PDB file of C-alpha atoms in Angstrom:
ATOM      1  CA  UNK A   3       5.872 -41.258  -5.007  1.00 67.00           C
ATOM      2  CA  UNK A   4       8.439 -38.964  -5.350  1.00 73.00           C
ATOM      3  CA  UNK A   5       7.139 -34.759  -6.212  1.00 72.00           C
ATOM      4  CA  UNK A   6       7.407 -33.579  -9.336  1.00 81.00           C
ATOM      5  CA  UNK A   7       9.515 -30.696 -10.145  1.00 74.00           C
ATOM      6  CA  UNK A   8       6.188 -28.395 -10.933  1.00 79.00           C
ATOM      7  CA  UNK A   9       4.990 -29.376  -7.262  1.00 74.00           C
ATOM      8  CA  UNK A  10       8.157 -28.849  -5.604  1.00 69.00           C
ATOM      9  CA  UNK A  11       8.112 -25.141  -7.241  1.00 75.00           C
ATOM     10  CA  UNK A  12       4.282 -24.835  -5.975  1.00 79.00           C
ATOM     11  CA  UNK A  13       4.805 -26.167  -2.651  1.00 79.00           C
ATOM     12  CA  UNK A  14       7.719 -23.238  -2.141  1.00 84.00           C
ATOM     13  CA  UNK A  15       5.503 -20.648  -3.390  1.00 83.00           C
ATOM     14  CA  UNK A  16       2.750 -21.698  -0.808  1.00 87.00           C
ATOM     15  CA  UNK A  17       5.691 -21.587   1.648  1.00 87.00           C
ATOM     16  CA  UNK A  18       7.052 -18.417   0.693  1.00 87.00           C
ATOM     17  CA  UNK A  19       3.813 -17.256   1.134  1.00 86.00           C
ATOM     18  CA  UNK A  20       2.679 -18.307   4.088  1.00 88.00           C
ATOM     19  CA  UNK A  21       5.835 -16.451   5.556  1.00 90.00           C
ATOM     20  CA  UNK A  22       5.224 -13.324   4.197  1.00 86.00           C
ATOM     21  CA  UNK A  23       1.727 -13.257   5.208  1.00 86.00           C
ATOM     22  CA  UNK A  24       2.908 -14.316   8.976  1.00 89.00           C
ATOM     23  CA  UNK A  25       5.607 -11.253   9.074  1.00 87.00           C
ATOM     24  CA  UNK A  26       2.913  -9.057   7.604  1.00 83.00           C
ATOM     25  CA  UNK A  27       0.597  -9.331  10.194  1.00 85.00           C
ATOM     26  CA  UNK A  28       3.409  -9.584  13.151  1.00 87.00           C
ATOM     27  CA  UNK A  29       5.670  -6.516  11.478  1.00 83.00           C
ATOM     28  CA  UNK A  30       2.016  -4.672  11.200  1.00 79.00           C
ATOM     29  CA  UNK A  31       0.807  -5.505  15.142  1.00 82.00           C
ATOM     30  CA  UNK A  32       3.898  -5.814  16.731  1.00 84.00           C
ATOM     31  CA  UNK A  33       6.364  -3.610  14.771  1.00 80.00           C
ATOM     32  CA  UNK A  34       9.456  -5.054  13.115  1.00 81.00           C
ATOM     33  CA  UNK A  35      11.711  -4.947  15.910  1.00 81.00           C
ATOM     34  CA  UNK A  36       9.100  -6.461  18.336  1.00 85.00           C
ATOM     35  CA  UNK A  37       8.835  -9.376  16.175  1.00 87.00           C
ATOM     36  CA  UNK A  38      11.096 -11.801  15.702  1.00 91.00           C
ATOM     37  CA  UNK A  39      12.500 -14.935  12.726  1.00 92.00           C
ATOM     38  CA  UNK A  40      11.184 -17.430  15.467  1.00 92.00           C
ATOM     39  CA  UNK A  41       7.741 -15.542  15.558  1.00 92.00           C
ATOM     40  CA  UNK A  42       7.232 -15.383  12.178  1.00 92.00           C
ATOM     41  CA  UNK A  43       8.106 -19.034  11.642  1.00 91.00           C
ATOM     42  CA  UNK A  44       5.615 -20.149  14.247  1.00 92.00           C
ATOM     43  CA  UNK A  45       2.734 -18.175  13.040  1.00 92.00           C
ATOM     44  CA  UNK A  46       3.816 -19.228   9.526  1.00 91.00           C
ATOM     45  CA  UNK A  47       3.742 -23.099  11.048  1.00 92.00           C
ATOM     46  CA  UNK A  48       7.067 -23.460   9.444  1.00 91.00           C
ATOM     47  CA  UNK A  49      10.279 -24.622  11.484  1.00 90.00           C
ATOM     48  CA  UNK A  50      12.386 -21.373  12.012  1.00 89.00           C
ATOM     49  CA  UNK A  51      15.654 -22.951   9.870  1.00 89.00           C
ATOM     50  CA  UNK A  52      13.041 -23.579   7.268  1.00 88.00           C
ATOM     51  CA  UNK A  53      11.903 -19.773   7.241  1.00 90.00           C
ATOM     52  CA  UNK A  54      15.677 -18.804   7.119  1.00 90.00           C
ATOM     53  CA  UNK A  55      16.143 -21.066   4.089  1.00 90.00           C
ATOM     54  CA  UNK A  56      13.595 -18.932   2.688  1.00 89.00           C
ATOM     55  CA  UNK A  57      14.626 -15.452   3.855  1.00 90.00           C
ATOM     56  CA  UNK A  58      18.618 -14.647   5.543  1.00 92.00           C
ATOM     57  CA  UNK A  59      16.743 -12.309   8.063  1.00 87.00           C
ATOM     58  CA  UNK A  60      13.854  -9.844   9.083  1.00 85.00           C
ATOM     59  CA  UNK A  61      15.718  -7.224   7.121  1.00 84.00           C
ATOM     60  CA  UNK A  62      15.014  -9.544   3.864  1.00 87.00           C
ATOM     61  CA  UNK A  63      11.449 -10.351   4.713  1.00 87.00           C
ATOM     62  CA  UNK A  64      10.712  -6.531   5.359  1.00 84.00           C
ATOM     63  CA  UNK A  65      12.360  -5.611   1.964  1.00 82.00           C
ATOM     64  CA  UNK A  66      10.636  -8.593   0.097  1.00 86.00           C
ATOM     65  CA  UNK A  67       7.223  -6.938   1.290  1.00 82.00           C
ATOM     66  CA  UNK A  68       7.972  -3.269   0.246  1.00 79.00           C
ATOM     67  CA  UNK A  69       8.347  -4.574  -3.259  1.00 79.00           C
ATOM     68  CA  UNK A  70       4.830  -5.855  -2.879  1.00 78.00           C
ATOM     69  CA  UNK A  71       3.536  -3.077  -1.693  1.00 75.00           C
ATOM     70  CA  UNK A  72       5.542  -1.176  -4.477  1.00 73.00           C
ATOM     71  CA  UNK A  73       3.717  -3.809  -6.766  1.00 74.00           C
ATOM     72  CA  UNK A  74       0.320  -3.064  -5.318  1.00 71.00           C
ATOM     73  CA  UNK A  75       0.685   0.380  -5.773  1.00 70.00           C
ATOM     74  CA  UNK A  76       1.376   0.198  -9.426  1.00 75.00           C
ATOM     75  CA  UNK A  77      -2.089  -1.353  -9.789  1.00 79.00           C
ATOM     76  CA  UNK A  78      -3.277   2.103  -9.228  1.00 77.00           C
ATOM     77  CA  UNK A  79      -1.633   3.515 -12.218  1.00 78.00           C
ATOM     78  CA  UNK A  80      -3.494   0.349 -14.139  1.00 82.00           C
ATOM     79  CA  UNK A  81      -7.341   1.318 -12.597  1.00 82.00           C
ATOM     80  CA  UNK A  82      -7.086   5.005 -13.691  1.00 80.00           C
ATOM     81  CA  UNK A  83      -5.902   4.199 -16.758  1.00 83.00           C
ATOM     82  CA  UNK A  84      -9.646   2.620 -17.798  1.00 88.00           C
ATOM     83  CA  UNK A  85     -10.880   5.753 -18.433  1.00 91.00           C
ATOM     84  CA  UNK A  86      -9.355   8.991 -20.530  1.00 92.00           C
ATOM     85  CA  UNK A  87     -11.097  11.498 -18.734  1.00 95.00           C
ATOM     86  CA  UNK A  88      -9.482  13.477 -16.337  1.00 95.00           C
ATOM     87  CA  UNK A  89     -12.285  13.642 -13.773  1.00 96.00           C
ATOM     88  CA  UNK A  90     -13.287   9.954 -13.992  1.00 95.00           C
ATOM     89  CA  UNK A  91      -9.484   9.022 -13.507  1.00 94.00           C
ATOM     90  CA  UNK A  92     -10.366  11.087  -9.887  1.00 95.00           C
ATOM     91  CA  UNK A  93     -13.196   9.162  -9.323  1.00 95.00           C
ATOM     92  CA  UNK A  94     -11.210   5.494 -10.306  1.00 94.00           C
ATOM     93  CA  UNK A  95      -8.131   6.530  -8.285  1.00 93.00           C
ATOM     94  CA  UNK A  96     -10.379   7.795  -4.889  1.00 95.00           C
ATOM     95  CA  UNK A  97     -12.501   4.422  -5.062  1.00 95.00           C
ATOM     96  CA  UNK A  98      -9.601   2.177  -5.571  1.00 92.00           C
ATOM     97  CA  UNK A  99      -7.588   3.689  -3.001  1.00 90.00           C
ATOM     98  CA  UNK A 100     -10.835   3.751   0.142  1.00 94.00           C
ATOM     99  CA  UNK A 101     -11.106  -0.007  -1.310  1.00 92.00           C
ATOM    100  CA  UNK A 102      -7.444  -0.727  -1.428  1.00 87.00           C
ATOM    101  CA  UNK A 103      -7.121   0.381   2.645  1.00 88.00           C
ATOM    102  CA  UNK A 104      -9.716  -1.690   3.826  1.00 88.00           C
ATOM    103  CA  UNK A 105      -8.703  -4.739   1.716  1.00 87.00           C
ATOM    104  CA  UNK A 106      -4.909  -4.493   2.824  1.00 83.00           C
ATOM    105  CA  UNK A 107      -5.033  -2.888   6.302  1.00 84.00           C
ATOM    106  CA  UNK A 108      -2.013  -4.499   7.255  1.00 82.00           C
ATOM    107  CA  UNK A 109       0.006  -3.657   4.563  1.00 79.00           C
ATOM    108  CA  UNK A 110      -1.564   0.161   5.998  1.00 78.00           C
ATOM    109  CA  UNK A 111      -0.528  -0.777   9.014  1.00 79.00           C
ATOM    110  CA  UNK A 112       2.831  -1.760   7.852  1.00 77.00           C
ATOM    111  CA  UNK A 113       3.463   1.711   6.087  1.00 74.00           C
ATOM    112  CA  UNK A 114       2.641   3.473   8.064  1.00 73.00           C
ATOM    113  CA  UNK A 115       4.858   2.203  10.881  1.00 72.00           C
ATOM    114  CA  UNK A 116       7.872   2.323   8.517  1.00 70.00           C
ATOM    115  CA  UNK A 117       6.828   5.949   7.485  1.00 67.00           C
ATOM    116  CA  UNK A 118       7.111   6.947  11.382  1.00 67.00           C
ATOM    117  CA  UNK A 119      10.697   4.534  11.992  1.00 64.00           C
ATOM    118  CA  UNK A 120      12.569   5.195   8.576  1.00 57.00           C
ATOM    119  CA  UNK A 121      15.313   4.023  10.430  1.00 60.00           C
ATOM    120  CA  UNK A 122      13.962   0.235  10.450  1.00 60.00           C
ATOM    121  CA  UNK A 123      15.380  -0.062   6.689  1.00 59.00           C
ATOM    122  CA  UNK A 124      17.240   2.295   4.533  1.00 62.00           C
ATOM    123  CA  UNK A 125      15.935   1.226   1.817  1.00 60.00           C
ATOM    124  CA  UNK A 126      12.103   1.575   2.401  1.00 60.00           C
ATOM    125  CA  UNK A 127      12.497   5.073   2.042  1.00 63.00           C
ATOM    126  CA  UNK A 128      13.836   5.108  -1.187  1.00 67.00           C
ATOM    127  CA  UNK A 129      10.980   2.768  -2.124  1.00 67.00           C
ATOM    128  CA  UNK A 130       8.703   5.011  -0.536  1.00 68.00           C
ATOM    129  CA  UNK A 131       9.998   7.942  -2.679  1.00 72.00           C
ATOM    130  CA  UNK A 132       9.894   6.269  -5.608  1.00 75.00           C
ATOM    131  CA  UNK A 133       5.973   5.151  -5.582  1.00 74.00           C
ATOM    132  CA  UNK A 134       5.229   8.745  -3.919  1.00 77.00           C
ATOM    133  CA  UNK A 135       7.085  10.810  -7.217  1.00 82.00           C
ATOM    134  CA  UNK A 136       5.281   8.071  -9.356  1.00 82.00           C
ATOM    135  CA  UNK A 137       1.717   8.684  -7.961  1.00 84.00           C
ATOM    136  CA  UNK A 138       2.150  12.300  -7.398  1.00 88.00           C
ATOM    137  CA  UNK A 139       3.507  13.082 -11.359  1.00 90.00           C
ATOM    138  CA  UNK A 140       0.019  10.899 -11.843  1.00 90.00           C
ATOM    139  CA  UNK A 141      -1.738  13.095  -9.789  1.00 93.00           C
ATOM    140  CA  UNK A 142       0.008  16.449 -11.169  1.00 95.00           C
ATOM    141  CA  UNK A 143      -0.670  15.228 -15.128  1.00 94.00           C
ATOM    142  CA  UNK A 144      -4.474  14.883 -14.102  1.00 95.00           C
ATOM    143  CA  UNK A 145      -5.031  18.217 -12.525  1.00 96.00           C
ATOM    144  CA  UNK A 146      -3.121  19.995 -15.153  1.00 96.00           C
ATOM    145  CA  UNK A 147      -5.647  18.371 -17.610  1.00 96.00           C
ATOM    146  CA  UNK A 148      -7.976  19.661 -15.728  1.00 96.00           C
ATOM    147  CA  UNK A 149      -6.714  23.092 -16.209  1.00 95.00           C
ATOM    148  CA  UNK A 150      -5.761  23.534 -12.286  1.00 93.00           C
ATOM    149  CA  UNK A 151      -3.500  26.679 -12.027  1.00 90.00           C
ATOM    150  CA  UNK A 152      -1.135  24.672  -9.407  1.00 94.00           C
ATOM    151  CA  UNK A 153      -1.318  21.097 -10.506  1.00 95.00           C
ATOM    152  CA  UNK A 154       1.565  20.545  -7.997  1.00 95.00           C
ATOM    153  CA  UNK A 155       0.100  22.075  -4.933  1.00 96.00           C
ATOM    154  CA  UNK A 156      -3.495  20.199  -5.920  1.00 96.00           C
ATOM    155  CA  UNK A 157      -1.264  16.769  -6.298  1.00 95.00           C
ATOM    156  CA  UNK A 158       0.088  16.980  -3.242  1.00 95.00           C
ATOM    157  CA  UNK A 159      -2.822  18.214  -1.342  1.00 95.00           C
ATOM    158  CA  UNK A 160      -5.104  14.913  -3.427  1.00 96.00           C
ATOM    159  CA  UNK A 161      -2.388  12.792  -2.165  1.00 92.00           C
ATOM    160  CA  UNK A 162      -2.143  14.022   1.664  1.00 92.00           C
ATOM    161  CA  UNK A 163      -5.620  13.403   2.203  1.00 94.00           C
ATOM    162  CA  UNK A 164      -5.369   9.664   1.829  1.00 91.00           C
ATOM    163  CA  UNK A 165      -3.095   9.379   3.768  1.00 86.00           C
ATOM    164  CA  UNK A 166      -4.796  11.637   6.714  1.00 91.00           C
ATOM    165  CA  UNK A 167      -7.925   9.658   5.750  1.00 94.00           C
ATOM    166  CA  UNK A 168      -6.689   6.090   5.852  1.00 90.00           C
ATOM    167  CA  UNK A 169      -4.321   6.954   9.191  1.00 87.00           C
ATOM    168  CA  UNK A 170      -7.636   7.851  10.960  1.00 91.00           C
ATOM    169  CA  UNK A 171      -9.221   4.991   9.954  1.00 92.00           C
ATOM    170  CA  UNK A 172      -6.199   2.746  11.354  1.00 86.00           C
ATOM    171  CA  UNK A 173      -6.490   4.107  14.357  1.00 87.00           C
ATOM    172  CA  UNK A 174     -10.286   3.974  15.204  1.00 90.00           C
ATOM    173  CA  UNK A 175     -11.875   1.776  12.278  1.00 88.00           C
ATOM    174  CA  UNK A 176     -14.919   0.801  14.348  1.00 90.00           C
ATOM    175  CA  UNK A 177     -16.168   4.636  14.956  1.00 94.00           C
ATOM    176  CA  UNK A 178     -14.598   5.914  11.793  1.00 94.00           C
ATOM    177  CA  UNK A 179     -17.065   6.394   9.064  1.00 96.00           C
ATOM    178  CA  UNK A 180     -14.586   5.332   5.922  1.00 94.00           C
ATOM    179  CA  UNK A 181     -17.522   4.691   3.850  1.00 96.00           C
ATOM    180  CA  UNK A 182     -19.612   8.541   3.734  1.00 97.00           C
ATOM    181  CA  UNK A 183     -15.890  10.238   3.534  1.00 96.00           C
ATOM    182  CA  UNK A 184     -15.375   8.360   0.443  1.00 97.00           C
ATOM    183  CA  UNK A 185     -18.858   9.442  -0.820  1.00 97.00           C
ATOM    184  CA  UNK A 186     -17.648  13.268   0.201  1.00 97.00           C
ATOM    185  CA  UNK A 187     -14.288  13.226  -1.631  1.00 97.00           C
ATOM    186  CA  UNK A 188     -15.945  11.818  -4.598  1.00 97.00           C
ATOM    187  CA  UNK A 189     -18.397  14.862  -4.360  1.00 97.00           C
ATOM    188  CA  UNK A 190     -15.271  17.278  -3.717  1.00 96.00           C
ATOM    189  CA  UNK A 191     -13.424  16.071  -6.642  1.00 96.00           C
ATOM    190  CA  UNK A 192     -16.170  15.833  -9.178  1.00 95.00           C
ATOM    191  CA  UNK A 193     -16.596  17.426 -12.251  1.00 94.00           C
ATOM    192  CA  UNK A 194     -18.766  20.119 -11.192  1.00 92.00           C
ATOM    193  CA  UNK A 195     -17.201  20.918  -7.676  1.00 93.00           C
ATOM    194  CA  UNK A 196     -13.267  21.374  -9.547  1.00 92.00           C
ATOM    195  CA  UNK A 197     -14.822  23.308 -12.746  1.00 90.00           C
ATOM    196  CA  UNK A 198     -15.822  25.933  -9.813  1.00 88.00           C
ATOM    197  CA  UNK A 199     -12.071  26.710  -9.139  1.00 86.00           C
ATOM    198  CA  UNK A 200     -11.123  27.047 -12.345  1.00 83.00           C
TER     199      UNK A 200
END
């Protein structure tokens, strides 16, 4: 019996899918130029003309990725949102974020390699500037309410620490202790720790 229409749509998604995921974890271990279309179709289990019908080349897959991650990080703007309060926003952001890394370390992983090799695709840096000015106006709006005399410097200094943070933990996750440096930001961004530089 013949698929329906709705199950040939499905079955591409799955397929679509199951590619990205594969040149997510071999762009994030190997690198994007020590993986290659045949590669990615093997770990995806697909033929490699099949994963070429799906995406013209690694360029495409890479790009196709960044908007996901450009996606994810949108859902950040979405958490701190929950809450009105300046300080609580903080606390949302900081425990989305530590939860964020160790949910999607390869995405991380990804990200971070691009972030060292801009040169792999043009275009990741302007996707990288965009969701860095978006999360860093976020960050300068909430310190302002605050009443922070530099919002901007405070933004950027917020924002630098995750990624110092989440870099270490990349590197050495079984030693690094992700979990009580969470607990210590939270404490260094609370209410009562930022009313004392005010």
């Amino acid at each position: 019996m013949p698929r329906t229409p709705e199950q040939n749509k499905l079955l591409r998604e799955k397929t679509s899918k199951k590619i990205l995921e594969a040149a997510l974890k071999l762009f994030a271990r190997k690198g994007f130029h020590g993986t290659s279309m045949s590669d990615i179709a093997e770990a995806a289990g697909v033929s490699k003309g099949l994963a070429y019908n799906y995406y013209k080349s690694k360029k495409h897959l890479l790009e196709a990725l960044l908007i996901l991650m450009q996606e994810m990080s949108n859902q950040v703007e979405i958490v701190m949102n929950k809450s009105d309060d300046p300080f609580e926003k903080l606390k949302l952001i900081i425990n989305y974020s530590f939860k964020y890394v160790k949910d999607n370390e390869e995405f991380w992983l990804l990200y971070m390699g691009i972030i060292f090799q801009p040169s792999v695709l043009k275009s990741s840096v302007l996707i990288f500037d965009e969701v860095y000015d978006s999360m860093y106006k976020v960050f300068e709006q909430i310190f302002r309410r605050i009443g922070m005399k530099n919002a901007v410097a405070e933004a950027r200094i917020f924002g630098g620490l995750f990624d110092g943070i989440f870099l270490g933990y990349l590197m050495n996750k079984d030693k690094y202790p992700l979990e009580k440096v969470r607990k210590q930001m939270l404490k260094r961004y609370s209410k009562i720790e930022l009313q004392k530089l005010l």
